Amino acid sequence: NLYKLSILGMFNESRGTDSCGYYFNGNVEKGIDKEARFSNFLANHKLEQGKLKARIFMGHTRKSTSGANTLENAHPYVVNDNYVQTHNGMIKDIWSLCNKYKISHGKLHVDSLGLAHLIAAHGPKTILQEYKGTAALAFTYMSKPESLYLFHGASKESANGNILPERPLFILHQPEG
């Protein structure tokens, strides 16, 4: 339902309007510059059924906290033609984690993409217990087209003795998906 997705996307724009994108049934589309706002982006991109038959749609808006506003840095990410991820937050120790787990990161320009490579290679349980920072994460595997995994980390950040809120994670579940 394009109307419902547009509404959800507009709410998610509060998280940023530097870039956006979606994953739907094996297709990934991303927008920057004039298409950086999710509401504008969806109006210009027809949702194609894609090569998979699933009811999962993952949308993302990005506020650039690291890395340039490029299509490469826009979410969702696809790693190894199977793992698909969106992430809001900031991983503070991403490059040391990549070094620890032998993930080459010379061409990875943002923490979220490093996190995607780590999880694709070593699984979410290990990596999500070790990272330092904030995370609201949605991911799936194209080999499991009906599966959607959500992670909303317990905040590990504090300021002035108060625990800071974790990044928001919005979901919409309808009978059609």
CSV table of N, CA and C in Angstrom, one decimal, residues 3-173:
chain,number,residue,atom,x,y,z
A,3,TYR,N,0.3,4.4,-0.2
A,3,TYR,CA,-0.1,5.5,0.7
A,3,TYR,C,0.4,5.2,2.1
A,4,LYS,N,0.2,4.0,2.6
A,4,LYS,CA,0.7,3.7,4.0
A,4,LYS,C,2.2,3.8,4.1
A,5,LEU,N,2.9,3.4,3.1
A,5,LEU,CA,4.3,3.5,3.1
A,5,LEU,C,4.8,4.9,3.0
A,6,SER,N,4.1,5.7,2.3
A,6,SER,CA,4.4,7.2,2.2
A,6,SER,C,4.3,7.8,3.6
A,7,ILE,N,3.2,7.5,4.3
A,7,ILE,CA,3.0,8.1,5.6
A,7,ILE,C,4.1,7.6,6.6
A,8,LEU,N,4.4,6.3,6.6
A,8,LEU,CA,5.4,5.8,7.5
A,8,LEU,C,6.8,6.5,7.1
A,9,GLY,N,7.0,6.6,5.8
A,9,GLY,CA,8.2,7.3,5.4
A,9,GLY,C,8.3,8.7,5.8
A,10,MET,N,7.2,9.4,5.8
A,10,MET,CA,7.2,10.8,6.3
A,10,MET,C,7.6,10.9,7.8
A,11,PHE,N,7.0,10.0,8.6
A,11,PHE,CA,7.3,9.9,10.0
A,11,PHE,C,8.8,9.7,10.2
A,12,ASN,N,9.3,8.8,9.4
A,12,ASN,CA,10.8,8.4,9.5
A,12,ASN,C,11.7,9.5,9.0
A,13,GLU,N,11.2,10.5,8.2
A,13,GLU,CA,12.0,11.6,7.8
A,13,GLU,C,12.5,12.4,9.0
A,14,SER,N,11.9,12.3,10.1
A,14,SER,CA,12.4,13.0,11.3
A,14,SER,C,13.8,12.5,11.7
A,15,ARG,N,14.2,11.3,11.2
A,15,ARG,CA,15.5,10.8,11.4
A,15,ARG,C,16.6,11.3,10.4
A,16,GLY,N,16.1,12.0,9.4
A,16,GLY,CA,17.0,12.6,8.4
A,16,GLY,C,16.5,12.6,7.0
A,17,THR,N,17.0,13.6,6.2
A,17,THR,CA,16.6,13.7,4.8
A,17,THR,C,17.8,13.9,3.9
A,18,ASP,N,19.0,13.3,4.3
A,18,ASP,CA,20.2,13.3,3.4
A,18,ASP,C,20.1,12.2,2.4
A,19,SER,N,19.5,11.1,2.6
A,19,SER,CA,19.4,10.1,1.6
A,19,SER,C,18.3,9.1,2.1
A,20,CYS,N,17.8,8.3,1.2
A,20,CYS,CA,16.8,7.3,1.6
A,20,CYS,C,16.8,6.1,0.7
A,21,GLY,N,16.1,5.1,1.0
A,21,GLY,CA,16.0,3.9,0.1
A,21,GLY,C,15.0,2.9,0.7
A,22,TYR,N,14.8,1.9,-0.1
A,22,TYR,CA,14.0,0.7,0.3
A,22,TYR,C,14.5,-0.6,-0.3
A,23,TYR,N,14.0,-1.6,0.4
A,23,TYR,CA,14.2,-3.0,-0.1
A,23,TYR,C,12.8,-3.6,-0.2
A,24,PHE,N,12.5,-4.2,-1.4
A,24,PHE,CA,11.3,-4.9,-1.5
A,24,PHE,C,11.4,-6.0,-2.5
A,25,ASN,N,11.3,-7.2,-2.0
A,25,ASN,CA,11.3,-8.5,-2.8
A,25,ASN,C,12.5,-8.6,-3.7
A,26,GLY,N,13.7,-8.3,-3.1
A,26,GLY,CA,14.9,-8.5,-3.9
A,26,GLY,C,15.4,-7.2,-4.6
A,27,ASN,N,14.5,-6.2,-4.6
A,27,ASN,CA,14.9,-4.9,-5.3
A,27,ASN,C,15.4,-3.9,-4.2
A,28,VAL,N,16.4,-3.2,-4.5
A,28,VAL,CA,16.9,-2.1,-3.6
A,28,VAL,C,17.0,-0.9,-4.5
A,29,GLU,N,16.3,0.2,-4.0
A,29,GLU,CA,16.3,1.5,-4.7
A,29,GLU,C,16.8,2.5,-3.7
A,30,LYS,N,17.6,3.5,-4.1
A,30,LYS,CA,18.1,4.5,-3.2
A,30,LYS,C,18.0,5.9,-3.8
A,31,GLY,N,17.9,6.9,-2.9
A,31,GLY,CA,17.7,8.3,-3.4
A,31,GLY,C,18.6,9.2,-2.7
A,32,ILE,N,19.2,10.1,-3.4
A,32,ILE,CA,20.0,11.2,-2.8
A,32,ILE,C,19.6,12.5,-3.5
A,33,ASP,N,20.2,13.6,-3.1
A,33,ASP,CA,20.0,14.9,-3.7
A,33,ASP,C,18.5,15.2,-3.7
A,34,LYS,N,17.9,15.4,-4.9
A,34,LYS,CA,16.5,15.8,-5.1
A,34,LYS,C,15.5,14.6,-4.6
A,35,GLU,N,16.1,13.4,-4.5
A,35,GLU,CA,15.2,12.3,-4.1
A,35,GLU,C,15.6,11.8,-2.7
A,36,ALA,N,16.2,12.7,-1.9
A,36,ALA,CA,16.7,12.3,-0.6
A,36,ALA,C,15.5,12.2,0.4
A,37,ARG,N,14.4,13.0,0.2
A,37,ARG,CA,13.3,12.9,1.1
A,37,ARG,C,12.4,11.7,0.7
A,38,PHE,N,12.1,10.8,1.6
A,38,PHE,CA,11.5,9.5,1.3
A,38,PHE,C,10.1,9.8,0.6
A,39,SER,N,9.4,10.8,1.0
A,39,SER,CA,8.1,11.1,0.4
A,39,SER,C,8.2,11.4,-1.1
A,40,ASN,N,9.2,12.2,-1.4
A,40,ASN,CA,9.5,12.5,-2.8
A,40,ASN,C,10.0,11.3,-3.6
A,41,PHE,N,10.8,10.5,-2.9
A,41,PHE,CA,11.4,9.4,-3.5
A,41,PHE,C,10.4,8.3,-3.9
A,42,LEU,N,9.5,8.0,-3.0
A,42,LEU,CA,8.4,7.0,-3.3
A,42,LEU,C,7.5,7.4,-4.4
A,43,ALA,N,7.3,8.7,-4.5
A,43,ALA,CA,6.4,9.2,-5.6
A,43,ALA,C,7.0,9.0,-6.9
A,44,ASN,N,8.3,9.0,-7.0
A,44,ASN,CA,9.0,8.8,-8.3
A,44,ASN,C,9.5,7.4,-8.6
A,45,HIS,N,9.3,6.5,-7.7
A,45,HIS,CA,9.8,5.1,-7.9
A,45,HIS,C,8.6,4.1,-7.8
A,46,LYS,N,8.3,3.5,-8.9
A,46,LYS,CA,7.3,2.5,-8.9
A,46,LYS,C,7.8,1.2,-8.2
A,47,LEU,N,7.0,0.7,-7.2
A,47,LEU,CA,7.4,-0.6,-6.5
A,47,LEU,C,7.2,-1.7,-7.5
A,48,GLU,N,8.3,-2.4,-7.8
A,48,GLU,CA,8.3,-3.6,-8.7
A,48,GLU,C,8.2,-4.8,-7.8
A,49,GLN,N,7.6,-5.8,-8.2
A,49,GLN,CA,7.4,-7.1,-7.5
A,49,GLN,C,8.8,-7.7,-7.2
A,50,GLY,N,9.7,-7.6,-8.1
A,50,GLY,CA,11.0,-8.2,-7.8
A,50,GLY,C,11.1,-9.7,-8.0
A,51,LYS,N,12.3,-10.2,-7.8
A,51,LYS,CA,12.5,-11.6,-8.0
A,51,LYS,C,12.0,-12.6,-6.9
A,52,LEU,N,11.7,-12.0,-5.7
A,52,LEU,CA,11.2,-12.8,-4.6
A,52,LEU,C,9.8,-12.5,-4.4
A,53,LYS,N,9.1,-13.4,-3.7
A,53,LYS,CA,7.7,-13.2,-3.4
A,53,LYS,C,7.6,-13.2,-1.9
A,54,ALA,N,7.6,-12.1,-1.3
A,54,ALA,CA,7.5,-11.9,0.1
A,54,ALA,C,6.7,-10.6,0.4
A,55,ARG,N,6.4,-10.4,1.6
A,55,ARG,CA,5.6,-9.3,2.0
A,55,ARG,C,6.4,-8.3,2.8
A,56,ILE,N,7.7,-8.3,2.7
A,56,ILE,CA,8.6,-7.4,3.5
A,56,ILE,C,9.0,-6.2,2.7
A,57,PHE,N,8.8,-5.1,3.3
A,57,PHE,CA,9.3,-3.8,2.7
A,57,PHE,C,10.1,-3.2,3.8
A,58,MET,N,11.4,-2.8,3.5
A,58,MET,CA,12.2,-2.1,4.5
A,58,MET,C,12.6,-0.8,3.9
A,59,GLY,N,12.2,0.3,4.6
A,59,GLY,CA,12.5,1.6,4.1
A,59,GLY,C,13.4,2.3,5.1
A,60,HIS,N,14.2,3.3,4.6
A,60,HIS,CA,15.2,3.9,5.5
A,60,HIS,C,15.3,5.4,5.0
A,61,THR,N,15.5,6.3,6.0
A,61,THR,CA,15.9,7.6,5.8
A,61,THR,C,17.2,7.8,6.6
A,62,ARG,N,18.1,8.7,6.1
A,62,ARG,CA,19.4,8.8,6.7
A,62,ARG,C,19.8,10.3,6.9
A,63,LYS,N,20.2,10.5,8.1
A,63,LYS,CA,20.9,11.8,8.5
A,63,LYS,C,22.4,11.4,8.5
A,64,SER,N,23.1,12.1,7.6
A,64,SER,CA,24.5,11.8,7.5
A,64,SER,C,25.3,12.3,8.7
A,65,THR,N,25.8,11.3,9.5
A,65,THR,CA,26.7,11.6,10.7
A,65,THR,C,28.1,11.3,10.4
A,66,SER,N,28.3,10.4,9.4
A,66,SER,CA,29.6,10.1,8.9
A,66,SER,C,29.5,9.6,7.5
A,67,GLY,N,30.5,9.9,6.7
A,67,GLY,CA,30.4,9.5,5.3
A,67,GLY,C,29.6,10.5,4.4
A,68,ALA,N,29.9,10.6,3.2
A,68,ALA,CA,29.2,11.5,2.2
A,68,ALA,C,27.8,11.1,1.9
A,69,ASN,N,27.1,12.0,1.3
A,69,ASN,CA,25.7,11.6,0.9
A,69,ASN,C,25.8,11.1,-0.6
A,70,THR,N,26.1,9.8,-0.6
A,70,THR,CA,26.2,9.1,-1.9
A,70,THR,C,25.3,7.9,-1.9
A,71,LEU,N,25.0,7.4,-3.1
A,71,LEU,CA,24.2,6.2,-3.2
A,71,LEU,C,24.8,5.0,-2.5
A,72,GLU,N,26.2,5.0,-2.6
A,72,GLU,CA,26.9,3.9,-1.9
A,72,GLU,C,26.6,3.9,-0.4
A,73,ASN,N,26.5,5.1,0.2
A,73,ASN,CA,26.3,5.2,1.7
A,73,ASN,C,24.9,5.2,2.1
A,74,ALA,N,24.0,5.3,1.1
A,74,ALA,CA,22.5,5.2,1.4
A,74,ALA,C,22.1,3.8,1.8
A,75,HIS,N,21.1,3.7,2.6
A,75,HIS,CA,20.6,2.3,3.0
A,75,HIS,C,19.4,2.0,2.2
A,76,PRO,N,19.0,0.8,2.0
A,76,PRO,CA,19.6,-0.4,2.6
A,76,PRO,C,20.8,-0.9,1.9
A,77,TYR,N,21.6,-1.7,2.7
A,77,TYR,CA,22.8,-2.3,2.1
A,77,TYR,C,22.5,-3.8,1.8
A,78,VAL,N,23.1,-4.2,0.7
A,78,VAL,CA,23.1,-5.7,0.4
A,78,VAL,C,24.5,-6.2,0.4
A,79,VAL,N,24.8,-7.2,1.2
A,79,VAL,CA,26.1,-7.8,1.4
A,79,VAL,C,26.0,-9.2,0.9
A,80,ASN,N,27.0,-9.6,0.1
A,80,ASN,CA,27.1,-11.0,-0.4
A,80,ASN,C,25.8,-11.5,-1.1
A,81,ASP,N,25.2,-10.5,-1.8
A,81,ASP,CA,24.0,-10.9,-2.5
A,81,ASP,C,22.9,-11.6,-1.7
A,82,ASN,N,22.9,-11.4,-0.4
A,82,ASN,CA,22.0,-12.2,0.4
A,82,ASN,C,21.5,-11.3,1.6
A,83,TYR,N,22.4,-10.8,2.4
A,83,TYR,CA,22.1,-10.1,3.6
A,83,TYR,C,21.7,-8.6,3.3
A,84,VAL,N,20.5,-8.2,3.8
A,84,VAL,CA,20.0,-6.8,3.5
A,84,VAL,C,19.8,-6.1,4.9
A,85,GLN,N,20.3,-4.9,5.0
A,85,GLN,CA,20.2,-4.2,6.3
A,85,GLN,C,20.0,-2.7,6.2
A,86,THR,N,19.2,-2.2,7.1
A,86,THR,CA,19.0,-0.8,7.4
A,86,THR,C,19.5,-0.6,8.8
A,87,HIS,N,20.1,0.6,9.1
A,87,HIS,CA,20.6,0.9,10.5
A,87,HIS,C,20.4,2.4,10.8
A,88,ASN,N,19.9,2.7,11.9
A,88,ASN,CA,20.0,4.0,12.4
A,88,ASN,C,20.8,4.0,13.7
A,89,GLY,N,21.7,4.9,13.8
A,89,GLY,CA,22.6,4.9,15.0
A,89,GLY,C,24.0,5.2,14.7
A,90,MET,N,24.9,5.0,15.6
A,90,MET,CA,26.3,5.2,15.4
A,90,MET,C,27.1,4.2,16.1
A,91,ILE,N,27.9,3.4,15.4
A,91,ILE,CA,28.7,2.4,16.0
A,91,ILE,C,30.1,3.0,16.2
A,92,LYS,N,30.5,3.1,17.4
A,92,LYS,CA,31.7,3.9,17.8
A,92,LYS,C,33.0,3.0,17.5
A,93,ASP,N,32.9,1.7,17.6
A,93,ASP,CA,34.1,0.9,17.5
A,93,ASP,C,34.1,0.1,16.3
A,94,ILE,N,33.5,0.6,15.2
A,94,ILE,CA,33.3,-0.3,14.0
A,94,ILE,C,34.5,-0.7,13.4
A,95,TRP,N,35.6,0.1,13.2
A,95,TRP,CA,36.8,-0.3,12.5
A,95,TRP,C,37.6,-1.2,13.4
A,96,SER,N,37.6,-1.1,14.7
A,96,SER,CA,38.3,-2.0,15.5
A,96,SER,C,37.6,-3.4,15.5
A,97,LEU,N,36.3,-3.4,15.4
A,97,LEU,CA,35.5,-4.7,15.3
A,97,LEU,C,35.8,-5.3,13.9
A,98,CYS,N,35.9,-4.5,12.9
A,98,CYS,CA,36.2,-5.0,11.5
A,98,CYS,C,37.6,-5.7,11.6
A,99,ASN,N,38.6,-5.0,12.2
A,99,ASN,CA,39.9,-5.5,12.3
A,99,ASN,C,39.9,-6.8,13.1
A,100,LYS,N,39.2,-6.9,14.2
A,100,LYS,CA,39.1,-8.1,15.1
A,100,LYS,C,38.6,-9.3,14.3
A,101,TYR,N,37.5,-9.0,13.5
A,101,TYR,CA,36.9,-10.1,12.8
A,101,TYR,C,37.4,-10.2,11.3
A,102,LYS,N,38.5,-9.6,11.0
A,102,LYS,CA,39.1,-9.7,9.7
A,102,LYS,C,38.2,-9.3,8.5
A,103,ILE,N,37.5,-8.2,8.7
A,103,ILE,CA,36.7,-7.6,7.6
A,103,ILE,C,37.5,-6.5,7.0
A,104,SER,N,37.8,-6.6,5.8
A,104,SER,CA,38.5,-5.5,5.1
A,104,SER,C,37.6,-4.3,5.0
A,105,HIS,N,38.1,-3.2,5.5
A,105,HIS,CA,37.2,-2.0,5.5
A,105,HIS,C,37.7,-0.8,4.8
A,106,GLY,N,38.7,-1.0,3.9
A,106,GLY,CA,39.3,0.1,3.2
A,106,GLY,C,38.3,0.8,2.3
A,107,LYS,N,37.3,0.1,1.8
A,107,LYS,CA,36.3,0.7,0.9
A,107,LYS,C,35.0,0.9,1.5
A,108,LEU,N,34.9,0.7,2.8
A,108,LEU,CA,33.7,1.0,3.6
A,108,LEU,C,33.8,2.3,4.2
A,109,HIS,N,32.9,3.2,3.9
A,109,HIS,CA,33.0,4.6,4.3
A,109,HIS,C,32.1,5.0,5.4
A,110,VAL,N,31.2,4.2,5.9
A,110,VAL,CA,30.3,4.5,7.0
A,110,VAL,C,30.2,3.3,7.9
A,111,ASP,N,29.9,3.6,9.2
A,111,ASP,CA,29.8,2.6,10.2
A,111,ASP,C,28.7,1.6,9.9
A,112,SER,N,27.6,2.0,9.4
A,112,SER,CA,26.5,1.1,9.1
A,112,SER,C,26.9,0.0,8.1
A,113,LEU,N,27.6,0.4,7.1
A,113,LEU,CA,28.1,-0.6,6.1
A,113,LEU,C,29.1,-1.6,6.7
A,114,GLY,N,30.0,-1.1,7.6
A,114,GLY,CA,30.8,-2.0,8.3
A,114,GLY,C,30.1,-3.0,9.2
A,115,LEU,N,29.0,-2.5,9.9
A,115,LEU,CA,28.2,-3.3,10.7
A,115,LEU,C,27.5,-4.4,9.8
A,116,ALA,N,27.0,-4.0,8.6
A,116,ALA,CA,26.4,-5.0,7.7
A,116,ALA,C,27.4,-6.1,7.3
A,117,HIS,N,28.6,-5.8,7.0
A,117,HIS,CA,29.6,-6.8,6.6
A,117,HIS,C,29.9,-7.7,7.8
A,118,LEU,N,30.0,-7.1,9.0
A,118,LEU,CA,30.3,-7.9,10.2
A,118,LEU,C,29.2,-8.9,10.5
A,119,ILE,N,27.9,-8.4,10.4
A,119,ILE,CA,26.8,-9.3,10.7
A,119,ILE,C,26.7,-10.4,9.6
A,120,ALA,N,26.9,-10.0,8.4
A,120,ALA,CA,26.8,-11.0,7.3
A,120,ALA,C,27.8,-12.1,7.4
A,121,ALA,N,29.0,-11.7,7.9
A,121,ALA,CA,30.1,-12.7,8.0
A,121,ALA,C,30.0,-13.5,9.3
A,122,HIS,N,29.6,-12.9,10.4
A,122,HIS,CA,29.7,-13.5,11.7
A,122,HIS,C,28.4,-13.7,12.5
A,123,GLY,N,27.3,-13.3,11.9
A,123,GLY,CA,26.0,-13.4,12.6
A,123,GLY,C,25.7,-12.3,13.5
A,124,PRO,N,24.4,-12.0,13.7
A,124,PRO,CA,24.0,-10.9,14.5
A,124,PRO,C,24.2,-11.1,16.0
A,125,LYS,N,24.1,-12.3,16.5
A,125,LYS,CA,24.2,-12.5,18.0
A,125,LYS,C,25.6,-12.1,18.5
A,126,THR,N,26.6,-12.5,17.8
A,126,THR,CA,28.0,-12.2,18.3
A,126,THR,C,28.2,-10.7,18.2
A,127,ILE,N,28.0,-10.1,17.0
A,127,ILE,CA,28.3,-8.7,16.7
A,127,ILE,C,27.5,-7.7,17.6
A,128,LEU,N,26.2,-8.0,17.7
A,128,LEU,CA,25.3,-7.1,18.4
A,128,LEU,C,25.5,-7.1,19.9
A,129,GLN,N,26.2,-8.1,20.4
A,129,GLN,CA,26.6,-8.1,21.8
A,129,GLN,C,27.9,-7.3,22.1
A,130,GLU,N,28.6,-7.1,21.0
A,130,GLU,CA,30.0,-6.5,21.2
A,130,GLU,C,30.1,-5.1,20.8
A,131,TYR,N,29.2,-4.6,20.0
A,131,TYR,CA,29.4,-3.2,19.5
A,131,TYR,C,29.2,-2.2,20.6
A,132,LYS,N,29.8,-1.0,20.3
A,132,LYS,CA,29.6,0.1,21.2
A,132,LYS,C,29.0,1.3,20.4
A,133,GLY,N,27.9,1.8,20.9
A,133,GLY,CA,27.2,2.8,20.2
A,133,GLY,C,25.7,2.7,20.4
A,134,THR,N,25.0,3.1,19.3
A,134,THR,CA,23.5,3.0,19.3
A,134,THR,C,23.0,2.3,18.1
A,135,ALA,N,21.9,1.6,18.2
A,135,ALA,CA,21.5,0.8,17.0
A,135,ALA,C,20.0,0.6,17.0
A,136,ALA,N,19.3,0.9,15.9
A,136,ALA,CA,18.0,0.4,15.6
A,136,ALA,C,18.2,-0.2,14.2
A,137,LEU,N,17.9,-1.5,14.1
A,137,LEU,CA,18.4,-2.3,13.0
A,137,LEU,C,17.2,-3.1,12.4
A,138,ALA,N,17.1,-3.2,11.1
A,138,ALA,CA,16.2,-4.1,10.5
A,138,ALA,C,17.0,-4.9,9.4
A,139,PHE,N,16.9,-6.2,9.4
A,139,PHE,CA,17.6,-6.9,8.4
A,139,PHE,C,16.9,-8.2,8.0
A,140,THR,N,17.2,-8.7,6.8
A,140,THR,CA,16.6,-9.9,6.3
A,140,THR,C,17.7,-10.6,5.4
A,141,TYR,N,17.4,-11.8,5.0
A,141,TYR,CA,18.2,-12.6,4.1
A,141,TYR,C,17.4,-12.9,2.9
A,142,MET,N,17.9,-12.6,1.7
A,142,MET,CA,17.1,-12.9,0.5
A,142,MET,C,16.9,-14.4,0.4
A,143,SER,N,17.7,-15.2,1.0
A,143,SER,CA,17.5,-16.7,1.0
A,143,SER,C,16.3,-17.1,1.9
A,144,LYS,N,15.9,-16.2,2.7
A,144,LYS,CA,14.7,-16.4,3.6
A,144,LYS,C,13.8,-15.2,3.4
A,145,PRO,N,13.1,-15.2,2.3
A,145,PRO,CA,12.3,-14.0,1.9
A,145,PRO,C,11.2,-13.6,2.8
A,146,GLU,N,10.7,-14.5,3.6
A,146,GLU,CA,9.6,-14.2,4.5
A,146,GLU,C,10.1,-13.8,6.0
A,147,SER,N,11.4,-13.7,6.2
A,147,SER,CA,11.9,-13.4,7.5
A,147,SER,C,12.4,-12.0,7.6
A,148,LEU,N,12.0,-11.3,8.7
A,148,LEU,CA,12.4,-10.0,9.0
A,148,LEU,C,12.9,-9.9,10.4
A,149,TYR,N,14.1,-9.4,10.6
A,149,TYR,CA,14.7,-9.4,12.0
A,149,TYR,C,14.8,-7.9,12.4
A,150,LEU,N,14.4,-7.6,13.6
A,150,LEU,CA,14.5,-6.3,14.1
A,150,LEU,C,15.3,-6.3,15.4
A,151,PHE,N,16.2,-5.3,15.6
A,151,PHE,CA,17.0,-5.1,16.8
A,151,PHE,C,16.9,-3.7,17.2
A,152,HIS,N,16.5,-3.5,18.4
A,152,HIS,CA,16.5,-2.2,19.0
A,152,HIS,C,17.3,-2.3,20.3
A,153,GLY,N,18.6,-1.8,20.2
A,153,GLY,CA,19.5,-2.0,21.3
A,153,GLY,C,19.1,-1.3,22.6
A,154,ALA,N,19.5,-1.8,23.7
A,154,ALA,CA,19.4,-1.1,24.9
A,154,ALA,C,20.5,-0.1,25.0
A,155,SER,N,20.2,1.1,25.2
A,155,SER,CA,21.1,2.2,25.1
A,155,SER,C,22.4,1.9,26.0
A,156,LYS,N,23.5,2.1,25.4
A,156,LYS,CA,24.8,1.9,26.0
A,156,LYS,C,25.4,3.3,26.3
A,157,GLU,N,24.7,4.4,26.0
A,157,GLU,CA,25.2,5.7,26.1
A,157,GLU,C,24.6,6.5,27.3
A,158,SER,N,25.4,7.3,27.9
A,158,SER,CA,24.9,8.1,29.0
A,158,SER,C,25.5,9.5,28.9
A,159,ALA,N,24.8,10.5,29.5
A,159,ALA,CA,25.4,11.9,29.6
A,159,ALA,C,24.9,12.4,30.9
A,160,ASN,N,25.8,13.0,31.7
A,160,ASN,CA,25.5,13.5,33.0
A,160,ASN,C,24.8,12.5,33.9
A,161,GLY,N,25.2,11.3,33.8
A,161,GLY,CA,24.6,10.2,34.6
A,161,GLY,C,23.3,9.7,34.2
A,162,ASN,N,22.7,10.2,33.1
A,162,ASN,CA,21.4,9.7,32.6
A,162,ASN,C,21.6,8.9,31.3
A,163,ILE,N,20.9,7.8,31.2
A,163,ILE,CA,21.0,7.0,30.0
A,163,ILE,C,20.3,7.7,28.9
A,164,LEU,N,21.0,7.8,27.7
A,164,LEU,CA,20.4,8.4,26.6
A,164,LEU,C,19.4,7.5,25.9
A,165,PRO,N,18.4,8.0,25.3
A,165,PRO,CA,17.4,7.2,24.5
A,165,PRO,C,18.1,6.5,23.3
A,166,GLU,N,17.6,5.3,23.0
A,166,GLU,CA,18.1,4.6,21.8
A,166,GLU,C,17.4,5.2,20.6
A,167,ARG,N,18.0,4.9,19.4
A,167,ARG,CA,17.3,5.4,18.2
A,167,ARG,C,16.0,4.8,18.0
A,168,PRO,N,15.0,5.5,17.4
A,168,PRO,CA,13.7,4.9,17.2
A,168,PRO,C,13.7,3.9,16.1
A,169,LEU,N,12.7,3.0,16.1
A,169,LEU,CA,12.5,2.0,15.1
A,169,LEU,C,11.0,1.9,14.9
A,170,PHE,N,10.6,2.3,13.7
A,170,PHE,CA,9.1,2.3,13.3
A,170,PHE,C,8.8,1.1,12.5
A,171,ILE,N,7.7,0.5,12.8
A,171,ILE,CA,7.2,-0.7,12.0
A,171,ILE,C,5.8,-0.5,11.7
A,172,LEU,N,5.3,-1.1,10.6
A,172,LEU,CA,3.9,-1.1,10.2
A,172,LEU,C,3.6,-2.5,9.8
A,173,HIS,N,2.7,-3.2,10.4
A,173,HIS,CA,2.3,-4.5,10.1
A,173,HIS,C,0.8,-4.5,9.7
